């Protein structure tokens, strides 16, 4: 029986100690919460003031940025139209030049073929004349 009473006393006192610690922790938490409340309120007030100041300072900047963005949009639109026209003109010019070069190419090829065949005929006659002279 001594052993069972030992365990009852041991675990019974542990249970009471844990309950007492939990109660103390809860009280400490409440005290910390109460102590921190003014600091939390000050931090919230500081954050609100800072946000208001940032809004006041940023409003003119945002307005100016909006104006610049509108001007940039107008300028880009103006130059985009001009660039589009220039590119269109360039494409048309390239098409025209390509078409004219394509039509000139067969003439050049046929002239080259005629020139080469005439040279070959002339060379063949020369060789024949040389052969006849040697014979």
Coordinates of C-alpha atoms in Angstrom, one line a residue:
X1 CA 0.0 0.0 0.0
X2 CA 2.9 2.3 0.6
X3 CA 3.7 2.2 -3.1
X4 CA 0.2 3.0 -4.3
X5 CA 0.0 6.0 -1.9
X6 CA 3.4 7.1 -3.2
X7 CA 2.2 7.2 -6.8
X8 CA -1.1 8.9 -5.8
X9 CA 0.8 11.6 -4.0
X10 CA 3.4 11.9 -6.9
X11 CA 0.8 12.2 -9.7
X12 CA -1.7 14.1 -7.7
X13 CA 0.9 16.8 -6.8
X14 CA 2.0 16.9 -10.5
X15 CA -1.6 17.4 -11.6
X16 CA -2.0 20.3 -9.1
X17 CA 1.4 21.8 -10.2
X18 CA 0.4 21.7 -13.9
X19 CA -3.0 23.3 -13.1
X20 CA -1.3 26.0 -11.1
X21 CA 1.2 26.7 -13.9
X22 CA -1.6 26.9 -16.4
X23 CA -3.4 29.4 -14.2
X24 CA -0.3 31.4 -13.7
X25 CA 0.5 31.4 -17.4
X26 CA -3.1 32.6 -18.2
X27 CA -2.7 35.4 -15.6
X28 CA 0.7 36.4 -17.0
X29 CA -0.7 36.5 -20.6
X30 CA -3.6 38.7 -19.5
X31 CA -1.2 41.1 -17.7
X32 CA 1.1 41.2 -20.8
X33 CA -2.0 41.9 -23.0
X34 CA -3.1 44.7 -20.7
X35 CA 0.5 46.2 -20.6
X36 CA 0.8 46.0 -24.4
X37 CA -2.6 47.6 -25.2
X38 CA -1.3 51.2 -25.0
X39 CA 1.7 50.4 -27.2
X40 CA -0.5 48.6 -29.7
X41 CA -2.8 51.7 -29.8
X42 CA 0.2 54.0 -30.3
X43 CA 1.5 51.8 -33.1
X44 CA -1.9 51.8 -34.8
X45 CA -2.1 55.6 -34.5
X46 CA 1.4 56.0 -35.8
X47 CA 0.5 53.7 -38.8
X48 CA -2.6 55.7 -39.6
X49 CA -0.7 59.0 -39.4
X50 CA 2.0 57.6 -41.7
X51 CA -0.5 56.3 -44.2
X52 CA -2.2 59.7 -44.3
X53 CA 1.1 61.5 -44.8
X54 CA 2.1 59.1 -47.6
X55 CA -1.3 59.7 -49.3
X56 CA -0.9 63.4 -49.1
X57 CA 2.6 63.3 -50.5
X58 CA 1.8 60.7 -53.2
X59 CA -1.3 62.3 -54.6
X60 CA 0.5 65.1 -56.5
X61 CA 3.1 62.6 -57.7
X62 CA 0.4 60.2 -58.9
X63 CA -1.4 63.1 -60.7
X64 CA 1.8 64.2 -62.4
X65 CA 2.6 60.6 -63.4
X66 CA -0.9 60.3 -64.9
X67 CA -0.4 63.5 -66.9
X68 CA 3.0 62.2 -68.2
X69 CA 1.5 58.9 -69.1
X70 CA -1.2 60.6 -71.1
X71 CA 1.3 62.8 -72.9
X72 CA 3.5 59.7 -73.6
X73 CA 0.5 57.9 -74.9
X74 CA -0.4 60.8 -77.3
X75 CA 3.2 61.0 -78.5
X76 CA 3.5 57.3 -79.0
X77 CA 0.3 57.2 -80.9
X78 CA 1.5 60.0 -83.2
X79 CA 4.8 58.4 -83.9
X80 CA 3.2 54.9 -84.2
X81 CA 1.1 56.2 -87.1
X82 CA 4.1 57.8 -88.8
X83 CA 6.2 54.6 -88.2
X84 CA 3.4 52.5 -89.6
X85 CA 3.2 54.7 -92.8
X86 CA 7.0 54.6 -93.2
X87 CA 7.1 50.8 -92.8
X88 CA 4.3 50.5 -95.3
X89 CA 6.2 52.7 -97.8
X90 CA 9.4 50.7 -97.3
X91 CA 7.6 47.4 -97.9
X92 CA 6.1 48.8 -101.1
X93 CA 9.5 50.0 -102.3
X94 CA 11.1 46.6 -101.5
X95 CA 8.3 44.9 -103.4
X96 CA 8.8 47.2 -106.4
X97 CA 12.5 46.8 -106.5
X98 CA 12.2 43.0 -106.1
X99 CA 9.7 42.8 -108.9
X100 CA 12.0 44.9 -111.2
X101 CA 15.0 42.8 -110.3
X102 CA 13.0 39.6 -111.0
X103 CA 12.0 40.8 -114.4
X104 CA 15.6 41.9 -115.3
X105 CA 17.1 38.5 -114.2
X106 CA 15.9 36.4 -117.2
X107 CA 17.3 39.0 -119.6
X108 CA 20.6 38.9 -117.9
X109 CA 20.7 35.1 -117.9
X110 CA 19.7 34.8 -121.6
X111 CA 22.4 37.4 -122.5
X112 CA 25.0 35.5 -120.5
X113 CA 24.0 32.2 -122.2
X114 CA 24.3 33.8 -125.7
X115 CA 27.6 35.4 -124.9
X116 CA 29.0 32.1 -123.5
X117 CA 27.8 30.1 -126.5
X118 CA 29.3 32.7 -129.0
X119 CA 32.6 32.5 -127.2
X120 CA 32.5 28.7 -127.2
X121 CA 31.8 28.7 -131.0
X122 CA 34.7 31.2 -131.6
X123 CA 37.1 29.1 -129.5
X124 CA 36.0 25.9 -131.4
X125 CA 36.7 27.6 -134.7
X126 CA 40.1 28.7 -133.5
X127 CA 41.0 25.2 -132.4
X128 CA 39.8 23.9 -135.7
X129 CA 42.0 26.4 -137.6
X130 CA 45.0 25.6 -135.5
X131 CA 44.5 21.9 -136.1
X132 CA 44.2 22.5 -139.8
X133 CA 47.4 24.5 -139.9
X134 CA 49.3 21.8 -138.1
X135 CA 48.0 19.2 -140.4

